[in-house]
Amino acid sequence: MAAVPVTCVRLTISMNTNQIVGKSSLMKIVPMGRVKSGFPCLRTSHFRISCAAKPETVNKVCEIVKTQLALSADTVVTHDSKFSTLGADSLDTVEIVMTLEEEFGISVEEENSQNITTVQEAADLIESLVEKKNTNA
Amino acid sequence: MFCTSALSPLQLPSRMETHLWYVLPNEVKSQSLLSQYVDLLSPLEKDHVFSMRGEELQKSALLARALVRTTIARYQIHSRVSPRSLVFRKNAHGKPEVIWEQSDDWHPPPLHFNLSHTSSLIACGVTVGSPIGIDVEEKQRTMKSNILSFAKRYFSCEEVEVLSAISDPEVQRHEFIKLWTLKEAYVKALGTGFSGAPFNTFTIRFGVANPNPEDSAIVIVPLEKPTNLTTNWQFAQVQLAGSHYAAICRQNDGLPGGASMKVIVRKTIPLVEEHCVPSIVPVDD
């Protein structure tokens, strides 16, 4: 895995002079996971860029959630919607996970099941599992 | 306008008893009463309640907090305790518990509670001296998935066999829901989260039917060796309001083998009223 040198620009507001001062430093970042289409996943301690799941995946998850919870067509479900605030109880969440497994051909371990609380988390996990499956294929 | 007069005190459950409280959101209509409930909540709880999507879900979340706060405060634990003053936190695995004010002259009793709710019923179980887990589900709840597919994915082989042997789909659905509530109650009693006791690592086994069905014990059978799962737990199943199955799990403190759990069920509207209901063991309907 190639290490990618990155210039990390950190903006700090100096309290005394009320100026925005930019500092830059060179950091070596090792991309996590396979690099797809030349765009690496970067996680640094200063700021986070997560690889966002594809919109199609997010939309599919939203669809499945809306069906499971029998939400009306005009209920807005987005990537940051929490299952519990939409009215999902534990049985709903497990059904959602199972539907996602069937839809995407993946298998979600119990430990990960518990961490799926939002549409985004579900979509991210799906993509990482699909990726893993494709790598191993 | 209701006034929040001193709540009538309650006697703590004995170590042999489990108290089960429930409220039906449909029966709570007064806006001023709902406002009183909001006043009992911590800022975090208020945020949580109002983050729920839609009035119905908000009301349900509000009632859950009102139920647990008013109920615990009434157990005359400490004269300084009021529903509003109770402080809650979650344990390392997310299970809610009360943080009691510690002082030199008072040690809190080992009171445990657990909440469960559906959109149409909220329940709170209370014990002394034993962790407790409860789960409630609507009897009429339908599954989006195929029941046996779901059971094969998440339950143990033995449980799948038991469900598969039921030919009537309605009966099968009812038994599935009851089994889910039992497994969920156990995991909640353990307090280690879903991943601490994955559903397919243990079987809930029903004792051999004997002349007195209430005495046929439900046991946990861990499937992995070695296992972290403890088995000194006892269960009760009750029907609530004719519409819900409830499962209760608490520790089995070396009671004479098969002694059934004594459950006192009370239906309530927090701050307003309550009455005891006879505890009903589900019959095949």
Tab-separated table of C-alpha atoms in Angstrom:
chain	number	residue	atom	x	y	z
A	1	MET	CA	0.000	0.000	0.000
A	2	ALA	CA	1.672	3.244	-1.064
A	3	ALA	CA	2.123	5.925	1.506
A	4	VAL	CA	0.802	9.227	0.287
A	5	PRO	CA	2.501	12.344	1.493
A	6	VAL	CA	-0.049	15.020	2.133
A	7	THR	CA	0.250	18.593	3.016
A	8	CYS	CA	-2.046	19.066	5.893
A	9	VAL	CA	-3.213	22.595	6.312
A	10	ARG	CA	-4.403	23.453	9.743
A	11	LEU	CA	-6.282	26.628	10.345
A	12	THR	CA	-6.172	28.117	13.780
A	13	ILE	CA	-7.669	31.298	14.993
A	14	SER	CA	-5.242	33.219	17.074
A	15	MET	CA	-7.061	34.561	20.088
A	16	ASN	CA	-4.873	37.609	20.478
A	17	THR	CA	-4.885	39.024	17.035
A	18	ASN	CA	-8.175	37.626	15.692
A	19	GLN	CA	-6.371	36.555	12.576
A	20	ILE	CA	-6.648	33.279	10.827
A	21	VAL	CA	-3.226	31.764	10.664
A	22	GLY	CA	-2.481	28.814	8.478
A	23	LYS	CA	0.100	26.259	9.432
A	24	SER	CA	1.135	23.459	7.216
A	25	SER	CA	2.973	20.257	7.939
A	26	LEU	CA	3.836	17.199	5.976
A	27	MET	CA	2.206	14.007	7.143
A	28	LYS	CA	2.558	10.509	5.779
A	29	ILE	CA	-0.798	8.939	5.459
A	30	VAL	CA	-1.379	5.300	4.648
A	31	PRO	CA	-4.672	4.826	2.868
A	32	MET	CA	-6.924	2.271	4.497
A	33	GLY	CA	-8.478	-0.304	2.271
A	34	ARG	CA	-8.060	-0.630	-1.447
A	35	VAL	CA	-7.699	2.592	-3.338
A	36	LYS	CA	-10.558	2.925	-5.741
A	37	SER	CA	-10.431	5.234	-8.736
A	38	GLY	CA	-7.373	6.959	-7.331
A	39	PHE	CA	-9.202	8.534	-4.436
A	40	PRO	CA	-7.707	7.405	-1.133
A	41	CYS	CA	-9.522	7.195	2.175
A	42	LEU	CA	-7.866	9.557	4.573
A	43	ARG	CA	-8.293	9.632	8.291
A	44	THR	CA	-6.196	12.016	10.279
A	45	SER	CA	-6.321	13.122	13.815
A	46	HIS	CA	-6.951	16.699	12.811
A	47	PHE	CA	-9.934	16.274	10.571
A	48	ARG	CA	-11.830	13.375	9.187
A	49	ILE	CA	-12.728	12.611	5.635
A	50	SER	CA	-14.639	9.361	5.613
A	51	CYS	CA	-15.271	7.521	2.394
A	52	ALA	CA	-18.939	8.218	1.966
A	53	ALA	CA	-20.964	5.339	0.660
A	54	LYS	CA	-22.307	5.687	-2.866
A	55	PRO	CA	-25.610	7.556	-3.116
A	56	GLU	CA	-27.234	4.466	-4.656
A	57	THR	CA	-26.353	2.451	-1.562
A	58	VAL	CA	-27.677	5.145	0.754
A	59	ASN	CA	-30.884	5.381	-1.259
A	60	LYS	CA	-31.373	1.633	-1.191
A	61	VAL	CA	-30.959	1.603	2.580
A	62	CYS	CA	-33.470	4.446	2.918
A	63	GLU	CA	-35.935	2.487	0.798
A	64	ILE	CA	-35.532	-0.641	2.911
A	65	VAL	CA	-35.913	1.315	6.134
A	66	LYS	CA	-39.057	3.033	4.896
A	67	THR	CA	-40.571	-0.318	3.937
A	68	GLN	CA	-39.638	-2.003	7.199
A	69	LEU	CA	-41.025	0.795	9.330
A	70	ALA	CA	-44.048	1.329	7.059
A	71	LEU	CA	-43.263	5.017	6.794
A	72	SER	CA	-45.425	7.194	4.612
A	73	ALA	CA	-44.037	8.110	1.198
A	74	ASP	CA	-43.529	11.699	2.231
A	75	THR	CA	-41.441	10.832	5.300
A	76	VAL	CA	-37.982	12.187	4.686
A	77	VAL	CA	-35.269	9.627	5.327
A	78	THR	CA	-31.706	10.730	4.696
A	79	HIS	CA	-28.198	9.432	5.278
A	80	ASP	CA	-28.095	10.709	8.837
A	81	SER	CA	-31.528	9.462	9.849
A	82	LYS	CA	-31.374	7.373	13.011
A	83	PHE	CA	-33.406	4.172	12.971
A	84	SER	CA	-34.617	4.690	16.520
A	85	THR	CA	-35.943	8.178	15.894
A	86	LEU	CA	-37.901	6.797	12.961
A	87	GLY	CA	-39.537	4.357	15.354
A	88	ALA	CA	-37.452	1.214	14.872
A	89	ASP	CA	-37.243	-1.151	17.804
A	90	SER	CA	-34.685	-3.951	18.104
A	91	LEU	CA	-36.734	-6.392	16.047
A	92	ASP	CA	-37.125	-3.799	13.267
A	93	THR	CA	-33.379	-3.157	13.247
A	94	VAL	CA	-32.580	-6.850	12.964
A	95	GLU	CA	-35.119	-7.223	10.145
A	96	ILE	CA	-33.559	-4.252	8.382
A	97	VAL	CA	-30.109	-5.830	8.705
A	98	MET	CA	-31.380	-9.130	7.355
A	99	THR	CA	-33.035	-7.414	4.391
A	100	LEU	CA	-29.777	-5.559	3.697
A	101	GLU	CA	-27.884	-8.864	3.823
A	102	GLU	CA	-30.249	-10.368	1.260
A	103	GLU	CA	-30.267	-7.287	-0.930
A	104	PHE	CA	-26.488	-6.885	-1.073
A	105	GLY	CA	-25.400	-10.504	-0.693
A	106	ILE	CA	-23.415	-9.895	2.479
A	107	SER	CA	-23.286	-11.251	6.005
A	108	VAL	CA	-23.269	-8.923	8.986
A	109	GLU	CA	-21.702	-10.172	12.194
A	110	GLU	CA	-23.600	-9.642	15.450
A	111	GLU	CA	-20.993	-7.204	16.768
A	112	ASN	CA	-21.480	-5.004	13.739
A	113	SER	CA	-25.264	-5.352	13.822
A	114	GLN	CA	-25.359	-3.446	17.034
A	115	ASN	CA	-23.391	-0.543	15.618
A	116	ILE	CA	-25.819	0.123	12.811
A	117	THR	CA	-27.954	2.933	14.133
A	118	THR	CA	-28.184	5.255	11.131
A	119	VAL	CA	-28.691	4.951	7.395
A	120	GLN	CA	-25.132	6.144	6.832
A	121	GLU	CA	-23.633	3.546	9.135
A	122	ALA	CA	-25.599	0.829	7.378
A	123	ALA	CA	-24.507	2.041	3.940
A	124	ASP	CA	-20.853	2.329	4.998
A	125	LEU	CA	-20.841	-1.162	6.461
A	126	ILE	CA	-22.533	-2.584	3.368
A	127	GLU	CA	-19.935	-1.080	1.086
A	128	SER	CA	-17.033	-2.301	3.181
A	129	LEU	CA	-18.491	-5.816	3.269
A	130	VAL	CA	-19.224	-5.805	-0.469
A	131	GLU	CA	-15.673	-4.599	-1.069
A	132	LYS	CA	-14.269	-7.361	1.103
A	133	LYS	CA	-16.385	-9.904	-0.705
A	134	ASN	CA	-15.186	-8.678	-4.095
A	135	THR	CA	-11.573	-8.705	-2.951
A	136	ASN	CA	-11.863	-12.283	-1.784
A	137	ALA	CA	-13.755	-13.435	-4.877
B	1	MET	CA	-54.563	21.772	35.924
B	2	PHE	CA	-52.934	18.852	37.662
B	3	CYS	CA	-50.611	19.597	40.520
B	4	THR	CA	-47.588	17.465	41.122
B	5	SER	CA	-48.430	16.672	44.704
B	6	ALA	CA	-46.333	14.158	46.550
B	7	LEU	CA	-46.548	10.879	44.702
B	8	SER	CA	-48.064	8.130	46.769
B	9	PRO	CA	-45.293	5.871	47.971
B	10	LEU	CA	-44.798	2.289	46.935
B	11	GLN	CA	-43.367	-0.622	48.766
B	12	LEU	CA	-40.251	-2.047	47.166
B	13	PRO	CA	-40.673	-5.455	45.608
B	14	SER	CA	-39.492	-8.196	47.934
B	15	ARG	CA	-36.587	-10.243	46.671
B	16	MET	CA	-39.079	-12.828	45.497
B	17	GLU	CA	-41.216	-10.390	43.528
B	18	THR	CA	-41.001	-8.601	40.241
B	19	HIS	CA	-43.072	-5.506	39.610
B	20	LEU	CA	-44.237	-4.785	36.105
B	21	TRP	CA	-45.714	-1.404	35.285
B	22	TYR	CA	-47.265	-0.423	32.001
B	23	VAL	CA	-48.879	2.582	30.400
B	24	LEU	CA	-50.979	2.803	27.266
B	25	PRO	CA	-50.190	5.967	25.285
B	26	ASN	CA	-53.740	6.013	23.872
B	27	GLU	CA	-55.050	6.632	27.370
B	28	VAL	CA	-52.898	9.682	27.959
B	29	LYS	CA	-54.490	12.565	26.140
B	30	SER	CA	-54.214	15.588	28.377
B	31	GLN	CA	-51.756	18.148	27.019
B	32	SER	CA	-51.220	19.612	30.468
B	33	LEU	CA	-50.346	16.172	31.809
B	34	LEU	CA	-47.886	15.649	28.967
B	35	SER	CA	-46.327	19.029	29.809
B	36	GLN	CA	-45.910	17.903	33.395
B	37	TYR	CA	-44.092	14.847	32.103
B	38	VAL	CA	-41.774	17.034	30.033
B	39	ASP	CA	-40.956	18.985	33.205
B	40	LEU	CA	-39.667	15.825	34.856
B	41	LEU	CA	-37.057	15.160	32.211
B	42	SER	CA	-33.386	15.987	32.093
B	43	PRO	CA	-32.212	18.247	29.222
B	44	LEU	CA	-30.708	15.241	27.438
B	45	GLU	CA	-33.938	13.309	27.741
B	46	LYS	CA	-35.900	16.250	26.373
B	47	ASP	CA	-33.559	16.421	23.398
B	48	HIS	CA	-34.019	12.737	22.805
B	49	VAL	CA	-37.817	12.897	23.066
B	50	PHE	CA	-38.090	15.791	20.643
B	51	SER	CA	-35.660	14.239	18.198
B	52	MET	CA	-38.176	11.459	17.591
B	53	ARG	CA	-39.951	11.694	14.275
B	54	GLY	CA	-43.584	12.659	14.738
B	55	GLU	CA	-45.934	13.252	17.635
B	56	GLU	CA	-46.741	9.637	18.305
B	57	LEU	CA	-43.128	8.582	18.685
B	58	GLN	CA	-42.391	11.652	20.770
B	59	LYS	CA	-45.277	10.865	23.084
B	60	SER	CA	-44.150	7.286	23.451
B	61	ALA	CA	-40.579	8.343	24.275
B	62	LEU	CA	-41.894	10.920	26.735
B	63	LEU	CA	-44.130	8.412	28.489
B	64	ALA	CA	-41.260	5.975	28.817
B	65	ARG	CA	-39.167	8.515	30.697
B	66	ALA	CA	-42.122	9.703	32.780
B	67	LEU	CA	-42.959	6.108	33.667
B	68	VAL	CA	-39.492	5.191	34.818
B	69	ARG	CA	-38.897	8.423	36.736
B	70	THR	CA	-42.209	8.482	38.573
B	71	THR	CA	-42.154	4.758	39.339
B	72	ILE	CA	-38.642	4.661	40.770
B	73	ALA	CA	-39.187	7.824	42.788
B	74	ARG	CA	-42.253	6.313	44.398
B	75	TYR	CA	-40.402	3.408	45.919
B	76	GLN	CA	-39.753	5.652	48.925
B	77	ILE	CA	-36.104	5.050	48.397
B	78	HIS	CA	-35.016	8.299	49.888
B	79	SER	CA	-36.895	11.359	50.960
B	80	ARG	CA	-34.700	13.507	48.765
B	81	VAL	CA	-35.601	11.624	45.616
B	82	SER	CA	-38.187	13.099	43.290
B	83	PRO	CA	-38.956	12.026	39.724
B	84	ARG	CA	-37.092	15.054	38.440
B	85	SER	CA	-34.028	14.611	40.625
B	86	LEU	CA	-33.206	11.061	39.550
B	87	VAL	CA	-30.031	10.771	37.544
B	88	PHE	CA	-29.614	8.060	34.969
B	89	ARG	CA	-26.644	6.799	33.047
B	90	LYS	CA	-25.835	3.943	30.750
B	91	ASN	CA	-23.465	1.181	31.695
B	92	ALA	CA	-20.497	0.278	29.492
B	93	HIS	CA	-22.806	-1.655	27.165
B	94	GLY	CA	-25.568	0.917	26.994
B	95	LYS	CA	-27.922	-0.464	29.640
B	96	PRO	CA	-29.601	2.360	31.576
B	97	GLU	CA	-29.272	2.487	35.359
B	98	VAL	CA	-29.900	4.931	38.197
B	99	ILE	CA	-27.054	6.792	39.848
B	100	TRP	CA	-28.002	7.170	43.476
B	101	GLU	CA	-26.803	10.006	45.662
B	102	GLN	CA	-24.372	8.404	48.022
B	103	SER	CA	-24.105	9.627	51.557
B	104	ASP	CA	-22.712	8.312	54.806
B	105	ASP	CA	-26.075	7.728	56.375
B	106	TRP	CA	-27.805	6.091	53.440
B	107	HIS	CA	-27.033	3.275	51.084
B	108	PRO	CA	-29.379	2.781	48.170
B	109	PRO	CA	-31.226	-0.500	47.962
B	110	PRO	CA	-30.202	-2.706	45.066
B	111	LEU	CA	-33.140	-1.645	42.883
B	112	HIS	CA	-32.986	-2.651	39.237
B	113	PHE	CA	-35.244	-1.667	36.385
B	114	ASN	CA	-35.632	-2.215	32.676
B	115	LEU	CA	-37.869	-0.549	30.111
B	116	SER	CA	-39.400	-1.767	26.920
B	117	HIS	CA	-41.822	-0.162	24.579
B	118	THR	CA	-43.887	-0.514	21.478
B	119	SER	CA	-45.869	2.329	19.968
B	120	SER	CA	-48.949	1.202	21.868
B	121	LEU	CA	-47.580	0.144	25.261
B	122	ILE	CA	-44.686	1.082	27.480
B	123	ALA	CA	-43.570	-1.213	30.276
B	124	CYS	CA	-41.110	-0.984	33.140
B	125	GLY	CA	-40.001	-3.922	35.259
B	126	VAL	CA	-38.569	-3.416	38.739
B	127	THR	CA	-36.730	-5.821	41.023
B	128	VAL	CA	-34.658	-5.696	44.153
B	129	GLY	CA	-31.423	-7.622	44.276
B	130	SER	CA	-31.415	-8.959	40.743
B	131	PRO	CA	-30.742	-7.516	37.326
B	132	ILE	CA	-33.833	-7.547	35.160
B	133	GLY	CA	-34.595	-7.534	31.469
B	134	ILE	CA	-38.025	-7.148	29.902
B	135	ASP	CA	-39.329	-7.046	26.385
B	136	VAL	CA	-42.812	-6.346	25.072
B	137	GLU	CA	-44.184	-6.870	21.589
B	138	GLU	CA	-47.602	-6.425	20.044
B	139	LYS	CA	-49.334	-9.764	19.598
B	140	GLN	CA	-50.497	-8.632	16.199
B	141	ARG	CA	-47.061	-7.592	15.029
B	142	THR	CA	-46.316	-8.863	11.553
B	143	MET	CA	-42.882	-9.637	10.228
B	144	LYS	CA	-41.671	-8.269	6.923
B	145	SER	CA	-39.380	-11.263	6.593
B	146	ASN	CA	-40.344	-14.894	6.376
B	147	ILE	CA	-40.425	-16.164	9.947
B	148	LEU	CA	-38.464	-19.352	9.401
B	149	SER	CA	-35.840	-17.553	7.280
B	150	PHE	CA	-35.461	-15.058	10.076
B	151	ALA	CA	-35.275	-17.771	12.714
B	152	LYS	CA	-32.700	-19.735	10.704
B	153	ARG	CA	-30.556	-16.637	10.453
B	154	TYR	CA	-30.793	-15.508	14.067
B	155	PHE	CA	-32.106	-18.250	16.348
B	156	SER	CA	-30.625	-21.583	17.386
B	157	CYS	CA	-31.241	-24.826	15.500
B	158	GLU	CA	-33.382	-26.225	18.280
B	159	GLU	CA	-35.564	-23.129	18.272
B	160	VAL	CA	-35.932	-23.297	14.501
B	161	GLU	CA	-37.039	-26.917	14.849
B	162	VAL	CA	-39.666	-25.978	17.416
B	163	LEU	CA	-41.017	-23.200	15.203
B	164	SER	CA	-40.900	-25.321	12.057
B	165	ALA	CA	-43.038	-27.953	13.751
B	166	ILE	CA	-45.912	-25.498	14.083
B	167	SER	CA	-48.185	-25.869	11.082
B	168	ASP	CA	-50.607	-23.011	11.675
B	169	PRO	CA	-48.927	-19.804	10.437
B	170	GLU	CA	-50.726	-17.604	12.968
B	171	VAL	CA	-49.741	-19.813	15.883
B	172	GLN	CA	-46.217	-19.938	14.488
B	173	ARG	CA	-46.102	-16.155	14.319
B	174	HIS	CA	-47.326	-15.842	17.922
B	175	GLU	CA	-44.783	-18.369	19.161
B	176	PHE	CA	-42.046	-16.607	17.222
B	177	ILE	CA	-42.904	-13.286	18.857
B	178	LYS	CA	-42.997	-14.853	22.305
B	179	LEU	CA	-39.641	-16.480	21.691
B	180	TRP	CA	-38.182	-13.185	20.509
B	181	THR	CA	-39.361	-11.446	23.683
B	182	LEU	CA	-37.808	-14.157	25.856
B	183	LYS	CA	-34.466	-13.965	24.092
B	184	GLU	CA	-34.502	-10.198	24.136
B	185	ALA	CA	-35.420	-10.130	27.848
B	186	TYR	CA	-32.486	-12.413	28.632
B	187	VAL	CA	-29.989	-10.327	26.681
B	188	LYS	CA	-31.300	-7.155	28.293
B	189	ALA	CA	-31.060	-8.748	31.739
B	190	LEU	CA	-27.440	-9.686	31.069
B	191	GLY	CA	-26.820	-6.059	30.170
B	192	THR	CA	-23.966	-6.754	27.779
B	193	GLY	CA	-25.733	-5.732	24.579
B	194	PHE	CA	-26.769	-7.689	21.524
B	195	SER	CA	-23.199	-8.667	20.717
B	196	GLY	CA	-22.575	-9.923	24.263
B	197	ALA	CA	-25.068	-12.710	23.779
B	198	PRO	CA	-25.803	-13.242	20.088
B	199	PHE	CA	-29.169	-14.903	19.725
B	200	ASN	CA	-27.787	-17.951	17.980
B	201	THR	CA	-25.417	-18.783	20.842
B	202	PHE	CA	-28.170	-19.911	23.177
B	203	THR	CA	-31.425	-21.811	23.092
B	204	ILE	CA	-34.486	-20.942	25.124
B	205	ARG	CA	-35.862	-24.306	26.047
B	206	PHE	CA	-39.286	-24.905	27.469
B	207	GLY	CA	-39.625	-27.444	30.239
B	208	VAL	CA	-41.659	-30.561	29.782
B	209	ALA	CA	-45.347	-29.779	30.107
B	210	ASN	CA	-46.616	-30.887	33.470
B	211	PRO	CA	-50.009	-30.659	35.154
B	212	ASN	CA	-49.348	-27.102	36.179
B	213	PRO	CA	-48.141	-25.177	33.080
B	214	GLU	CA	-47.062	-22.170	35.153
B	215	ASP	CA	-44.413	-24.322	36.728
B	216	SER	CA	-42.824	-25.552	33.557
B	217	ALA	CA	-39.543	-23.805	33.687
B	218	ILE	CA	-37.885	-21.993	30.815
B	219	VAL	CA	-34.151	-22.543	30.743
B	220	ILE	CA	-31.191	-21.075	28.906
B	221	VAL	CA	-29.011	-23.571	27.082
B	222	PRO	CA	-25.729	-22.020	25.952
B	223	LEU	CA	-24.480	-23.550	22.721
B	224	GLU	CA	-20.818	-22.692	22.813
B	225	LYS	CA	-18.253	-24.348	25.033
B	226	PRO	CA	-16.810	-22.622	26.907
B	227	THR	CA	-19.405	-19.952	27.278
B	228	ASN	CA	-19.661	-16.570	28.920
B	229	LEU	CA	-23.386	-16.988	29.227
B	230	THR	CA	-24.844	-17.517	32.669
B	231	THR	CA	-27.875	-19.711	33.155
B	232	ASN	CA	-29.118	-18.851	36.640
B	233	TRP	CA	-32.040	-16.887	35.288
B	234	GLN	CA	-35.774	-17.350	35.472
B	235	PHE	CA	-38.492	-16.166	33.125
B	236	ALA	CA	-42.096	-15.148	33.211
B	237	GLN	CA	-44.411	-14.480	30.318
B	238	VAL	CA	-47.462	-12.299	30.709
B	239	GLN	CA	-50.072	-10.813	28.440
B	240	LEU	CA	-50.689	-7.129	28.872
B	241	ALA	CA	-53.871	-5.267	27.970
B	242	GLY	CA	-54.937	-8.207	25.843
B	243	SER	CA	-52.697	-6.868	23.118
B	244	HIS	CA	-49.084	-7.500	24.074
B	245	TYR	CA	-46.757	-10.307	25.008
B	246	ALA	CA	-44.244	-9.454	27.699
B	247	ALA	CA	-41.257	-11.486	28.800
B	248	ILE	CA	-39.423	-10.888	32.056
B	249	CYS	CA	-36.027	-12.277	32.955
B	250	ARG	CA	-34.393	-12.045	36.361
B	251	GLN	CA	-31.896	-14.051	38.347
B	252	ASN	CA	-32.866	-17.318	39.863
B	253	ASP	CA	-31.520	-16.993	43.373
B	254	GLY	CA	-31.413	-20.668	44.162
B	255	LEU	CA	-35.168	-20.812	44.565
B	256	PRO	CA	-36.677	-24.275	44.904
B	257	GLY	CA	-36.426	-25.759	41.428
B	258	GLY	CA	-39.088	-24.548	39.027
B	259	ALA	CA	-40.702	-22.086	41.407
B	260	SER	CA	-42.384	-19.590	39.148
B	261	MET	CA	-41.690	-15.903	39.312
B	262	LYS	CA	-44.132	-13.828	41.315
B	263	VAL	CA	-45.063	-10.900	39.086
B	264	ILE	CA	-47.220	-8.018	40.216
B	265	VAL	CA	-48.599	-6.193	37.216
B	266	ARG	CA	-49.902	-2.678	37.482
B	267	LYS	CA	-51.376	-0.532	34.780
B	268	THR	CA	-50.739	3.141	35.323
B	269	ILE	CA	-50.989	6.704	34.120
B	270	PRO	CA	-47.987	8.397	35.731
B	271	LEU	CA	-48.918	11.047	38.285
B	272	VAL	CA	-52.566	10.147	37.974
B	273	GLU	CA	-53.595	6.622	38.750
B	274	GLU	CA	-52.764	2.973	38.769
B	275	HIS	CA	-54.370	-0.329	39.424
B	276	CYS	CA	-53.254	-3.884	39.816
B	277	VAL	CA	-54.081	-6.282	37.055
B	278	PRO	CA	-54.076	-10.011	37.404
B	279	SER	CA	-50.970	-11.427	35.812
B	280	ILE	CA	-52.007	-13.512	32.841
B	281	VAL	CA	-49.955	-16.289	31.373
B	282	PRO	CA	-50.504	-16.400	27.611
B	283	VAL	CA	-52.713	-19.232	26.462
B	284	ASP	CA	-52.751	-20.415	22.901
B	285	ASP	CA	-55.199	-18.114	21.171
